[in-house]
Coordinates of C-alpha atoms in Angstrom, one line a residue:
Chain Q
M23 CA 0.0 0.0 0.0
V24 CA 1.3 3.4 -0.9
E25 CA 0.9 5.6 2.1
L26 CA 1.2 9.3 1.6
S27 CA 1.5 11.2 4.8
N28 CA 0.2 14.8 5.1
E29 CA 3.9 15.8 5.3
D30 CA 4.6 14.1 1.9
V31 CA 1.7 15.9 0.4
R32 CA 2.8 19.2 1.9
K33 CA 6.2 18.8 0.3
V34 CA 4.7 18.0 -3.1
A35 CA 2.4 21.0 -2.8
S36 CA 5.4 23.2 -2.0
L37 CA 7.3 21.9 -5.1
A38 CA 4.2 22.5 -7.2
R39 CA 3.8 26.0 -5.8
L40 CA 0.3 25.3 -4.5
K41 CA -0.8 26.9 -1.2
L42 CA -3.1 24.1 0.0
S43 CA -5.3 24.4 3.0
D44 CA -5.0 21.7 5.8
A45 CA -8.3 20.2 4.6
E46 CA -7.0 19.9 1.0
I47 CA -3.8 18.3 2.2
E48 CA -5.8 15.7 4.1
H49 CA -8.1 15.1 1.1
F50 CA -5.3 14.9 -1.5
A51 CA -3.2 12.5 0.7
Q52 CA -6.0 10.0 0.5
Q53 CA -6.9 10.4 -3.2
L54 CA -3.3 10.5 -4.4
G55 CA -2.4 7.6 -2.2
G56 CA -5.1 5.6 -4.0
V57 CA -3.9 6.6 -7.5
L58 CA -0.3 5.8 -6.6
Q59 CA -1.3 2.5 -5.2
Y60 CA -3.1 1.7 -8.5
V61 CA -0.2 2.7 -10.8
H62 CA 2.0 0.1 -9.1
V63 CA 0.3 -2.3 -11.5
L64 CA 3.2 -1.4 -13.8
D65 CA 5.6 -3.3 -11.4
E66 CA 4.3 -6.5 -12.9
L67 CA 6.2 -5.8 -16.1
D68 CA 10.0 -6.2 -16.6
V69 CA 10.9 -3.1 -18.7
S70 CA 14.6 -3.1 -18.0
D71 CA 15.5 -3.6 -21.7
I72 CA 12.8 -1.3 -23.1
E73 CA 13.7 2.1 -24.5
P74 CA 11.5 4.9 -23.0
M75 CA 9.1 6.4 -25.6
A76 CA 8.7 10.1 -25.0
H77 CA 6.9 10.9 -28.3
A78 CA 4.6 9.0 -30.7
V79 CA 6.2 10.4 -33.8
D80 CA 9.9 10.1 -34.5
I81 CA 10.9 13.6 -35.0
S82 CA 13.9 15.2 -33.4
N83 CA 15.7 18.5 -33.5
V84 CA 13.4 20.4 -35.9
L85 CA 15.5 23.4 -36.9
R86 CA 14.6 26.6 -38.7
D87 CA 16.7 29.3 -40.2
D88 CA 18.1 31.7 -37.7
E89 CA 16.2 34.7 -39.1
T90 CA 14.3 37.5 -37.4
T91 CA 10.6 37.2 -37.8
P92 CA 7.8 39.4 -36.4
S93 CA 7.0 38.8 -32.8
L94 CA 4.3 40.1 -30.4
P95 CA 4.4 43.9 -29.9
R96 CA 5.1 44.8 -26.3
E97 CA 1.7 46.2 -25.8
D98 CA 0.0 42.9 -26.8
A99 CA 2.4 40.9 -24.7
L100 CA 1.6 43.0 -21.6
A101 CA -2.1 43.2 -22.3
N102 CA -3.0 40.3 -20.1
A103 CA -0.5 41.0 -17.3
P104 CA -2.2 41.4 -13.9
K105 CA 0.3 44.1 -13.0
T106 CA 2.4 46.1 -15.4
D107 CA 3.8 49.6 -15.7
G108 CA 3.3 49.6 -19.4
R109 CA 6.9 48.5 -20.0
Y110 CA 7.5 45.5 -17.7
F111 CA 5.7 42.8 -15.8
L112 CA 5.7 43.8 -12.2
V113 CA 6.7 41.4 -9.4
P114 CA 6.9 42.0 -5.7
Q115 CA 10.3 43.3 -4.4
I116 CA 12.6 40.4 -3.8
L117 CA 15.7 42.2 -2.5
E118 CA 15.7 44.1 0.8
N119 CA 16.7 47.7 0.7
A120 CA 16.9 47.7 -3.1
Chain X
M4 CA -35.5 23.1 -44.8
Q5 CA -34.8 22.8 -41.1
L6 CA -31.4 24.6 -40.8
S7 CA -30.5 23.8 -37.3
G8 CA -29.7 20.0 -37.2
A9 CA -28.8 19.8 -40.9
T10 CA -25.5 18.3 -41.9
A11 CA -22.6 20.4 -43.3
S12 CA -23.1 18.9 -46.8
Q13 CA -26.8 19.8 -46.7
L14 CA -26.1 23.4 -45.6
L15 CA -23.4 23.8 -48.3
E16 CA -25.7 22.6 -50.9
A17 CA -28.5 24.9 -49.8
M18 CA -26.2 27.8 -50.1
D19 CA -24.8 26.7 -53.4
S20 CA -28.3 26.4 -54.9
G21 CA -29.3 29.8 -53.6
E22 CA -32.0 28.3 -51.4
M23 CA -30.4 29.7 -48.3
T24 CA -27.9 32.4 -47.4
A25 CA -25.1 32.1 -44.9
A26 CA -26.9 34.7 -42.8
D27 CA -30.1 32.5 -42.7
I28 CA -28.0 29.6 -41.5
V29 CA -26.1 31.5 -38.9
R30 CA -29.2 33.2 -37.6
A31 CA -31.0 29.8 -37.3
H32 CA -28.2 28.5 -35.2
L33 CA -28.0 31.6 -33.1
D34 CA -31.8 31.3 -32.5
A35 CA -31.4 27.7 -31.5
I36 CA -28.6 28.7 -29.0
A37 CA -30.8 31.4 -27.6
S38 CA -33.8 29.1 -27.0
L39 CA -32.0 25.9 -26.0
D40 CA -28.6 26.5 -24.6
E41 CA -29.9 27.7 -21.2
S42 CA -31.0 24.0 -20.5
V43 CA -27.8 22.4 -22.0
G44 CA -25.1 24.9 -21.1
T45 CA -22.7 24.2 -24.0
F46 CA -21.3 27.6 -24.7
L47 CA -19.1 29.8 -22.5
S48 CA -19.3 32.7 -25.0
V49 CA -21.3 33.4 -28.1
D50 CA -20.5 36.4 -30.3
A51 CA -23.6 36.8 -32.3
E52 CA -22.6 40.1 -33.9
A53 CA -19.2 38.8 -35.1
A54 CA -20.9 35.6 -36.4
L55 CA -23.5 37.6 -38.4
T56 CA -20.9 40.0 -39.8
Q57 CA -18.8 37.0 -40.9
A58 CA -21.9 35.4 -42.5
A59 CA -22.8 38.7 -44.3
E60 CA -19.2 38.7 -45.7
V61 CA -19.6 35.2 -47.0
D62 CA -22.9 36.2 -48.7
R63 CA -21.3 39.3 -50.2
K64 CA -18.4 37.3 -51.6
R65 CA -20.8 34.8 -53.1
A66 CA -22.9 37.5 -54.7
A67 CA -19.8 39.2 -56.1
G68 CA -18.6 35.9 -57.6
E69 CA -15.4 35.9 -55.4
P70 CA -13.8 32.6 -54.5
L71 CA -15.2 31.0 -51.3
G72 CA -13.5 28.7 -48.8
P73 CA -14.5 25.1 -48.4
L74 CA -16.4 25.8 -45.1
A75 CA -18.0 29.0 -46.3
G76 CA -21.0 30.0 -44.1
L77 CA -20.8 26.9 -41.9
P78 CA -21.2 27.6 -38.1
V79 CA -18.4 26.0 -36.1
A80 CA -18.2 25.8 -32.3
V81 CA -14.7 25.9 -30.8
K82 CA -13.6 24.4 -27.5
D83 CA -12.5 27.2 -25.2
N84 CA -8.9 25.9 -24.8
I85 CA -8.1 27.0 -28.3
C86 CA -6.8 30.6 -28.7
T87 CA -9.0 33.1 -30.5
R88 CA -7.4 36.6 -31.0
G89 CA -9.3 39.3 -29.2
R90 CA -11.8 36.9 -27.8
A91 CA -11.8 35.3 -24.3
T92 CA -10.2 31.8 -24.1
T93 CA -10.8 30.6 -20.5
C94 CA -10.0 26.9 -20.5
A95 CA -13.1 26.9 -18.1
S96 CA -10.7 27.9 -15.4
R97 CA -10.7 30.8 -12.9
M98 CA -7.0 31.1 -13.7
L99 CA -7.8 32.2 -17.3
E100 CA -11.3 33.6 -16.8
N101 CA -10.2 37.0 -18.1
F102 CA -7.6 35.9 -20.6
V103 CA -7.9 37.4 -24.1
P104 CA -5.3 35.8 -26.4
P105 CA -3.2 38.2 -28.6
Y106 CA -3.1 35.6 -31.4
D107 CA -5.1 32.9 -33.2
A108 CA -4.4 29.2 -33.0
H109 CA -3.3 27.7 -36.3
I110 CA -6.7 25.9 -36.6
V111 CA -8.5 29.2 -36.0
E112 CA -6.6 30.8 -38.9
R113 CA -7.5 27.8 -41.0
L114 CA -11.2 28.1 -40.1
N115 CA -11.2 31.8 -40.9
S116 CA -9.4 31.4 -44.2
A117 CA -11.9 28.7 -45.1
D118 CA -14.7 31.3 -44.5
A119 CA -16.2 29.2 -41.6
V120 CA -18.2 31.2 -39.0
I121 CA -17.0 30.7 -35.4
I122 CA -20.2 30.8 -33.6
G123 CA -19.0 30.5 -30.0
K124 CA -16.6 29.0 -27.6
T125 CA -17.6 25.8 -25.7
N126 CA -17.4 24.5 -22.2
L127 CA -14.8 21.9 -21.1
D128 CA -13.3 20.3 -18.0
E129 CA -10.9 22.8 -16.6
F130 CA -7.7 22.7 -18.8
A131 CA -9.3 19.7 -20.5
M132 CA -8.7 17.5 -17.5
G133 CA -11.7 15.3 -17.0
S134 CA -14.2 13.0 -18.6
S135 CA -17.5 14.7 -17.8
T136 CA -17.1 18.5 -18.2
E137 CA -18.0 18.6 -14.5
N138 CA -14.6 20.0 -13.7
S139 CA -15.5 23.3 -15.5
A140 CA -15.1 26.1 -13.0
L141 CA -17.5 28.3 -15.0
K142 CA -20.5 26.3 -16.1
V143 CA -22.4 23.0 -15.9
T144 CA -23.0 21.3 -19.3
R145 CA -25.8 18.7 -19.6
N146 CA -26.3 15.8 -21.9
P147 CA -28.9 16.8 -24.5
W148 CA -30.3 13.3 -24.4
N149 CA -30.9 13.4 -20.7
V150 CA -30.1 16.6 -18.8
D151 CA -29.4 14.6 -15.6
C152 CA -26.4 13.0 -17.3
T153 CA -23.0 14.4 -18.2
P154 CA -22.1 15.1 -21.9
G155 CA -18.8 13.4 -21.3
G156 CA -15.5 15.3 -21.5
S157 CA -13.4 17.0 -21.7
S158 CA -14.8 18.4 -24.9
G159 CA -18.3 18.1 -23.5
G160 CA -19.5 21.5 -24.7
S161 CA -18.5 20.9 -28.3
A162 CA -20.1 17.4 -28.4
A163 CA -23.3 18.6 -26.7
A164 CA -23.5 21.6 -29.1
V165 CA -23.5 19.4 -32.1
A166 CA -26.0 16.9 -30.5
A167 CA -28.4 19.7 -29.6
A168 CA -28.2 21.0 -33.2
L169 CA -26.6 24.3 -32.1
A170 CA -23.8 23.9 -34.6
P171 CA -23.3 21.3 -37.4
L172 CA -19.5 21.2 -36.7
A173 CA -17.3 21.7 -33.7
I174 CA -13.7 21.5 -32.6
G175 CA -12.3 19.6 -29.7
S176 CA -9.0 18.4 -28.3
D177 CA -8.3 14.8 -27.3
T178 CA -5.6 13.9 -24.8
G179 CA -7.0 10.6 -23.6
G180 CA -10.4 10.4 -25.3
S181 CA -11.6 13.9 -24.8
I182 CA -13.2 14.1 -28.3
R183 CA -14.2 10.5 -28.8
Q184 CA -15.8 9.9 -25.3
P185 CA -18.1 12.9 -25.4
A186 CA -19.0 12.1 -29.0
S187 CA -20.1 8.7 -27.8
F188 CA -22.1 10.1 -24.8
C189 CA -23.8 12.7 -27.1
G190 CA -24.5 10.5 -30.1
V191 CA -22.3 12.5 -32.6
V192 CA -19.2 11.8 -34.7
G193 CA -15.9 12.8 -33.1
M194 CA -12.4 12.2 -34.3
K195 CA -8.9 12.3 -32.9
P196 CA -6.3 12.5 -35.7
T197 CA -2.8 11.0 -35.7
Y198 CA -0.4 12.9 -33.3
G199 CA 1.2 15.5 -35.5
R200 CA -1.6 15.6 -38.1
V201 CA -3.1 18.9 -36.9
S202 CA -0.9 21.7 -35.5
R203 CA -1.3 22.3 -31.7
Y204 CA -0.1 26.0 -32.1
G205 CA -2.6 28.0 -30.0
L206 CA -4.0 25.0 -28.2
V207 CA -3.5 25.6 -24.5
A208 CA -1.2 22.8 -23.5
F209 CA -2.2 20.0 -21.1
A210 CA 0.0 17.0 -22.0
S211 CA 2.0 17.9 -25.0
S212 CA 3.0 14.4 -26.3
L213 CA -0.7 13.3 -26.2
D214 CA -2.8 16.4 -27.1
Q215 CA -4.4 16.5 -30.5
I216 CA -7.1 18.8 -32.0
G217 CA -9.9 17.2 -34.0
P218 CA -13.4 17.6 -35.5
F219 CA -17.0 16.9 -34.3
A220 CA -19.8 16.6 -36.8
N221 CA -23.3 15.3 -37.1
D222 CA -22.2 12.8 -39.7
V223 CA -18.9 11.2 -41.0
A224 CA -18.8 13.4 -44.1
G225 CA -18.8 16.5 -41.9
A226 CA -15.9 15.2 -39.9
A227 CA -14.0 14.4 -43.1
L228 CA -14.7 17.9 -44.5
L229 CA -13.6 19.6 -41.3
L230 CA -10.5 17.5 -40.8
E231 CA -9.3 18.2 -44.3
R232 CA -9.3 21.8 -43.4
L233 CA -7.6 21.5 -40.0
A234 CA -4.9 19.1 -41.0
G235 CA -1.5 20.1 -42.5
H236 CA 2.0 21.2 -41.5
D237 CA 2.6 24.3 -39.4
A238 CA 6.2 25.3 -38.6
R239 CA 5.1 26.8 -35.3
D240 CA 4.4 23.4 -33.9
S241 CA 7.6 21.4 -34.1
T242 CA 5.7 18.1 -33.7
S243 CA 3.5 19.0 -36.7
V244 CA 4.3 16.5 -39.4
D245 CA 4.9 17.6 -43.0
C246 CA 3.1 15.1 -45.1
P247 CA 0.3 15.6 -47.7
V248 CA -3.3 15.8 -46.6
P249 CA -5.6 13.6 -48.6
A250 CA -8.9 14.9 -49.9
Y251 CA -10.9 13.1 -47.1
S252 CA -14.2 14.7 -48.2
Q253 CA -13.8 13.3 -51.7
S254 CA -13.1 9.7 -50.8
V255 CA -15.2 9.2 -47.7
D256 CA -18.1 7.6 -49.6
Q257 CA -16.0 4.9 -51.2
P258 CA -16.3 1.6 -49.3
L259 CA -13.1 -0.3 -48.6
E260 CA -12.7 -3.7 -50.4
G261 CA -11.4 -6.6 -48.4
L262 CA -11.5 -4.7 -45.1
R263 CA -9.9 -6.6 -42.2
V264 CA -11.6 -5.5 -38.9
G265 CA -9.9 -6.4 -35.6
V266 CA -11.9 -6.9 -32.5
V267 CA -9.9 -6.4 -29.3
Q268 CA -11.1 -8.7 -26.5
E269 CA -9.5 -6.4 -23.9
Y270 CA -11.9 -3.6 -24.9
L271 CA -15.0 -5.7 -24.1
G272 CA -13.9 -6.8 -20.6
E273 CA -15.6 -6.8 -17.3
G274 CA -17.6 -3.7 -16.6
T275 CA -18.8 -3.4 -20.2
D276 CA -22.5 -2.5 -20.1
D277 CA -24.8 -5.1 -21.7
D278 CA -26.4 -2.6 -24.1
V279 CA -23.0 -1.4 -25.2
R280 CA -21.8 -5.0 -25.7
S281 CA -24.8 -5.9 -27.9
A282 CA -24.6 -2.6 -29.9
I283 CA -20.9 -3.4 -30.7
E284 CA -21.7 -7.0 -31.7
T285 CA -24.4 -5.7 -34.0
A286 CA -22.0 -3.2 -35.5
I287 CA -19.4 -6.0 -36.1
A288 CA -22.1 -7.9 -37.9
V289 CA -22.8 -4.8 -40.1
Y290 CA -19.1 -5.0 -41.2
R291 CA -19.3 -8.7 -41.8
S292 CA -22.4 -8.3 -44.0
Q293 CA -20.4 -6.0 -46.2
G294 CA -17.7 -8.5 -46.8
A295 CA -15.3 -7.4 -44.2
E296 CA -13.2 -10.1 -42.5
I297 CA -13.5 -10.0 -38.7
V298 CA -10.3 -11.0 -36.8
D299 CA -10.0 -11.5 -33.1
I300 CA -6.9 -9.7 -31.9
S301 CA -5.2 -9.0 -28.6
L302 CA -3.5 -5.8 -27.3
P303 CA -1.9 -7.6 -24.3
H304 CA -0.7 -4.4 -22.5
T305 CA -4.1 -2.8 -22.4
K306 CA -4.5 -3.4 -18.6
Y307 CA -1.4 -1.1 -18.1
A308 CA -2.7 1.7 -20.3
V309 CA -4.5 3.7 -17.6
A310 CA -1.6 3.8 -15.2
T311 CA 0.8 4.6 -18.0
Y312 CA -1.5 7.4 -19.3
Y313 CA -2.1 9.1 -15.9
L314 CA 1.6 9.1 -15.0
I315 CA 2.7 10.6 -18.4
A316 CA -0.3 13.0 -18.7
C317 CA 0.1 14.4 -15.2
S318 CA 3.8 14.7 -15.4
E319 CA 3.5 16.7 -18.6
A320 CA 0.7 18.7 -17.1
S321 CA 2.7 19.6 -14.0
S322 CA 5.4 21.0 -16.3
N323 CA 3.0 22.8 -18.7
L324 CA 1.0 24.4 -16.0
A325 CA 4.0 25.8 -14.2
R326 CA 3.7 28.8 -16.5
Y327 CA 0.7 30.1 -14.5
D328 CA 2.5 32.2 -12.0
G329 CA 0.2 35.2 -11.5
I330 CA 2.7 37.5 -13.2
H331 CA 2.6 37.2 -17.0
Y332 CA -1.2 36.5 -17.5
G333 CA -4.0 34.8 -15.6
H334 CA -5.2 35.1 -12.0
R335 CA -3.0 36.9 -9.5
A336 CA -3.7 36.7 -5.7
E337 CA -4.3 39.9 -3.9
Q338 CA -2.8 38.7 -0.6
F339 CA 0.7 37.4 -0.5
E340 CA 3.9 37.6 1.6
S341 CA 6.7 37.1 -1.0
L342 CA 7.3 36.3 -4.6
V343 CA 7.1 32.5 -4.1
D344 CA 4.0 33.0 -2.0
L345 CA 2.5 35.1 -4.8
Y346 CA 2.9 32.1 -7.1
A347 CA 1.5 29.6 -4.6
A348 CA -1.5 31.8 -3.6
S349 CA -2.4 32.7 -7.2
R350 CA -2.3 29.0 -8.2
E351 CA -4.2 27.9 -5.2
E352 CA -7.0 30.4 -6.0
G353 CA -6.9 29.9 -9.8
F354 CA -6.9 26.1 -10.1
G355 CA -9.8 23.7 -9.3
D356 CA -9.4 20.4 -7.5
E357 CA -8.8 18.1 -10.5
V358 CA -6.1 20.4 -11.9
K359 CA -4.4 20.5 -8.5
R360 CA -4.7 16.8 -8.1
R361 CA -3.0 16.2 -11.5
I362 CA -0.3 18.7 -11.0
M363 CA 0.5 17.1 -7.6
L364 CA 0.6 13.6 -9.1
G365 CA 2.9 14.8 -11.9
V366 CA 5.2 16.7 -9.6
Y367 CA 5.4 13.6 -7.4
A368 CA 6.1 11.3 -10.4
L369 CA 8.9 13.6 -11.6
S370 CA 10.4 14.3 -8.2
E371 CA 13.9 13.3 -7.1
G372 CA 14.1 9.7 -6.2
Y373 CA 10.8 8.8 -7.8
S374 CA 11.0 9.6 -11.5
D375 CA 12.6 6.3 -12.5
Q376 CA 10.0 4.4 -10.6
Y377 CA 7.1 6.3 -12.1
Y378 CA 7.6 8.6 -15.1
V379 CA 10.4 6.7 -16.8
K380 CA 8.8 3.4 -16.2
A381 CA 5.6 4.7 -17.8
L382 CA 7.5 5.9 -20.9
K383 CA 8.8 2.3 -21.2
V384 CA 5.4 0.8 -20.9
R385 CA 4.2 3.3 -23.5
R386 CA 6.5 1.7 -26.0
L387 CA 5.1 -1.7 -25.2
I388 CA 1.6 -0.4 -25.8
R389 CA 2.7 1.2 -29.1
N390 CA 4.3 -2.2 -30.1
D391 CA 1.0 -3.9 -29.5
F392 CA -0.8 -1.6 -31.9
D393 CA 2.0 -1.9 -34.5
A394 CA 1.7 -5.7 -34.3
A395 CA -2.1 -5.6 -34.6
F396 CA -2.1 -3.3 -37.7
Q397 CA 0.2 -5.9 -39.4
N398 CA -3.0 -8.1 -39.4
V399 CA -5.9 -5.7 -39.6
D400 CA -6.9 -2.4 -41.2
V401 CA -9.0 -1.1 -38.4
I402 CA -9.8 -2.0 -34.8
V403 CA -13.4 -1.7 -33.7
G404 CA -14.9 -1.7 -30.2
P405 CA -16.8 0.5 -27.8
T406 CA -15.6 4.0 -27.3
F407 CA -16.5 3.8 -23.6
P408 CA -17.7 0.8 -21.5
T409 CA -21.0 2.5 -20.6
P410 CA -23.4 5.1 -21.9
A411 CA -23.3 8.6 -20.2
F412 CA -23.1 8.5 -16.5
R413 CA -25.1 10.9 -14.2
I414 CA -23.9 14.3 -13.1
G415 CA -22.2 13.9 -9.7
E416 CA -22.0 10.1 -10.0
L417 CA -18.2 9.8 -10.1
V418 CA -17.1 13.2 -9.0
D419 CA -15.6 12.0 -5.7
D420 CA -14.0 8.9 -7.1
P421 CA -11.2 10.2 -9.5
L422 CA -9.7 6.7 -9.8
Q423 CA -12.9 5.1 -11.0
M424 CA -13.3 8.0 -13.5
Y425 CA -9.8 7.4 -14.8
L426 CA -10.3 3.6 -15.2
S427 CA -13.2 4.0 -17.6
D428 CA -10.9 5.7 -20.1
I429 CA -9.5 2.2 -21.0
C430 CA -10.7 2.1 -24.6
T431 CA -9.6 5.6 -25.7
I432 CA -6.2 6.3 -24.1
G433 CA -4.3 3.7 -26.1
A434 CA -4.7 5.8 -29.2
N435 CA -3.1 8.8 -27.5
L436 CA -0.2 6.8 -26.1
A437 CA 0.5 5.2 -29.5
G438 CA -0.3 8.4 -31.4
I439 CA -2.7 6.8 -33.8
P440 CA -6.0 8.1 -35.1
G441 CA -9.4 7.1 -33.7
I442 CA -13.1 8.0 -34.4
S443 CA -16.3 7.5 -32.5
I444 CA -19.6 7.2 -34.4
P445 CA -23.1 6.6 -33.1
C446 CA -24.0 2.9 -33.1
G447 CA -27.0 2.5 -30.9
I448 CA -29.3 3.7 -28.1
S449 CA -29.3 2.1 -24.7
A450 CA -32.5 0.9 -22.9
S451 CA -32.3 4.1 -20.9
G452 CA -32.4 6.2 -24.0
L453 CA -28.7 7.2 -24.2
P454 CA -26.4 7.0 -27.2
I455 CA -23.7 4.4 -27.6
G456 CA -20.5 5.0 -29.5
L457 CA -18.5 2.7 -31.8
Q458 CA -14.8 3.4 -31.8
L459 CA -12.6 2.7 -34.8
L460 CA -8.8 2.9 -34.7
A461 CA -6.3 2.8 -37.5
G462 CA -2.5 3.0 -38.0
P463 CA -0.6 6.3 -38.0
F464 CA -1.8 8.8 -40.7
E465 CA -4.5 6.4 -41.9
E466 CA -7.3 8.9 -41.3
E467 CA -8.6 8.4 -44.9
K468 CA -9.1 4.7 -44.3
L469 CA -10.6 5.4 -40.9
L470 CA -13.2 7.8 -42.3
R471 CA -14.1 5.5 -45.1
A472 CA -14.5 2.5 -42.7
A473 CA -16.7 4.7 -40.4
R474 CA -18.8 5.7 -43.3
M475 CA -19.3 2.1 -44.4
F476 CA -21.1 1.5 -41.1
E477 CA -23.0 4.8 -41.2
R478 CA -24.4 4.3 -44.6
E479 CA -26.0 1.0 -43.6
T480 CA -27.5 2.4 -40.4
D481 CA -29.5 5.4 -39.2
W482 CA -28.1 6.0 -35.7
H483 CA -26.4 9.2 -36.8
T484 CA -29.8 10.7 -37.8
R485 CA -31.2 10.3 -34.3
R486 CA -31.6 13.5 -32.4
P487 CA -32.5 14.1 -28.8
S488 CA -35.8 15.8 -28.2
L489 CA -35.0 19.0 -26.4
S490 CA -37.6 21.4 -25.2
Q491 CA -36.9 25.0 -24.2

């Protein structure tokens, strides 16, 4: 049985940048534990000699010419930003006394 | 002529003959939306003015003798995870509730240049994560055949819009069955093309190695016509494949000689509803009666597909959805203590439960010490699943079976049991893992009055064969002509 402790879930939530409530932590510990338990069905298979398959189509390193093409105007790129000064995306201050 | 509910071919013919104008057709569908959509809830947004302007432009071009695109005047509903410039694209998420893309998806450009009329944007499970459209943060969509049932998902709004005759054509995306399963639940045609057949540029990413855009229609010919327009190379999607697009709409009516039809025992296992099983057996007999050879085949790794799929899809989702940070676009929390806290609070407020669950599973499967055990192992099993299909298609042209083990389930029935919801995807996810095309077409009605879907699968880039094989069944039966009786 895969047991996920609340502490495990809290750690995953922190890696995932999700600020979960205590109730959510409890809830997800149970549900994710169930799903992880289930996926261990894959342990029945010996896959040691199998090459991982990341993509369905064998394409690699699609290259294009290194040429300048039109890109989004700044105004459009900033249009959906929750906070902007019209030139930049604004973030909270991250350095003290800056 | 009843315009709402007509097929794409009938509508094109009515316009060609001068019997109807594009404005008549678009207005009839807007009227149907106005009177019926309150009870079904398929659309998240409808821009009637833009649709009528576009229709008027088509009529002007026709009157002036200017060349018209292949979808001229046809209303198309587009799933709301596909970017439309200047027009909200919400993914049915609080995170993107106010997002207005600054660009069009490739397929939106293709629709526009074909003179199609985008009539509205349809509801979905948040970020396309789900099988019932119940995970939409913005709206409940109901099954037009029984409003207590779900329309399936994640493209539930697009499927229900076609079933309710609110649009003859619609666009969805399919990561694990999200076009085929709602098509099955709603009694319409829905197709997932080969991975790489249609550009994903402008499709909001869920699981990039599995996502594919495809058509819904009220008959196979409509799906062929729409796919022909969606397909084709686009340099902005590096996984888009550069190979010629056959004229699907021209060949779809030609039956296939000497068709070899594979029946997969693993797709008719325990848990398959009796009505579904008997509809599939009847469908197989329809192929046999047309001279097809029926071959029993096995896809031995089928029982591992669900676990493989959820590990890969969630891992990719956790990475793709890392972009929502409350800074560049999307929801930003008002209250936070630091930059990291701004990310975490914005994501906590912006995402619903299922999205959080999948991000968490993906982060766990990719995290240090666990990725070999979960993510990498799933990629290896993925190859075994693909090998199963490759071997099967050495022997048969198409594989037929149920799209889903049951007809539509009731709203709320599975909402607290995510694992049970995942397990039912058994018949559809193989095609996404292997990258092959699949189609769901109506093949029966259950005792409870709900549609049943027949799924056909074919080898990579064999959409033409798939559509012709689907049409062979459709021309012998009348299931595709059945419509739910909806009252206002």
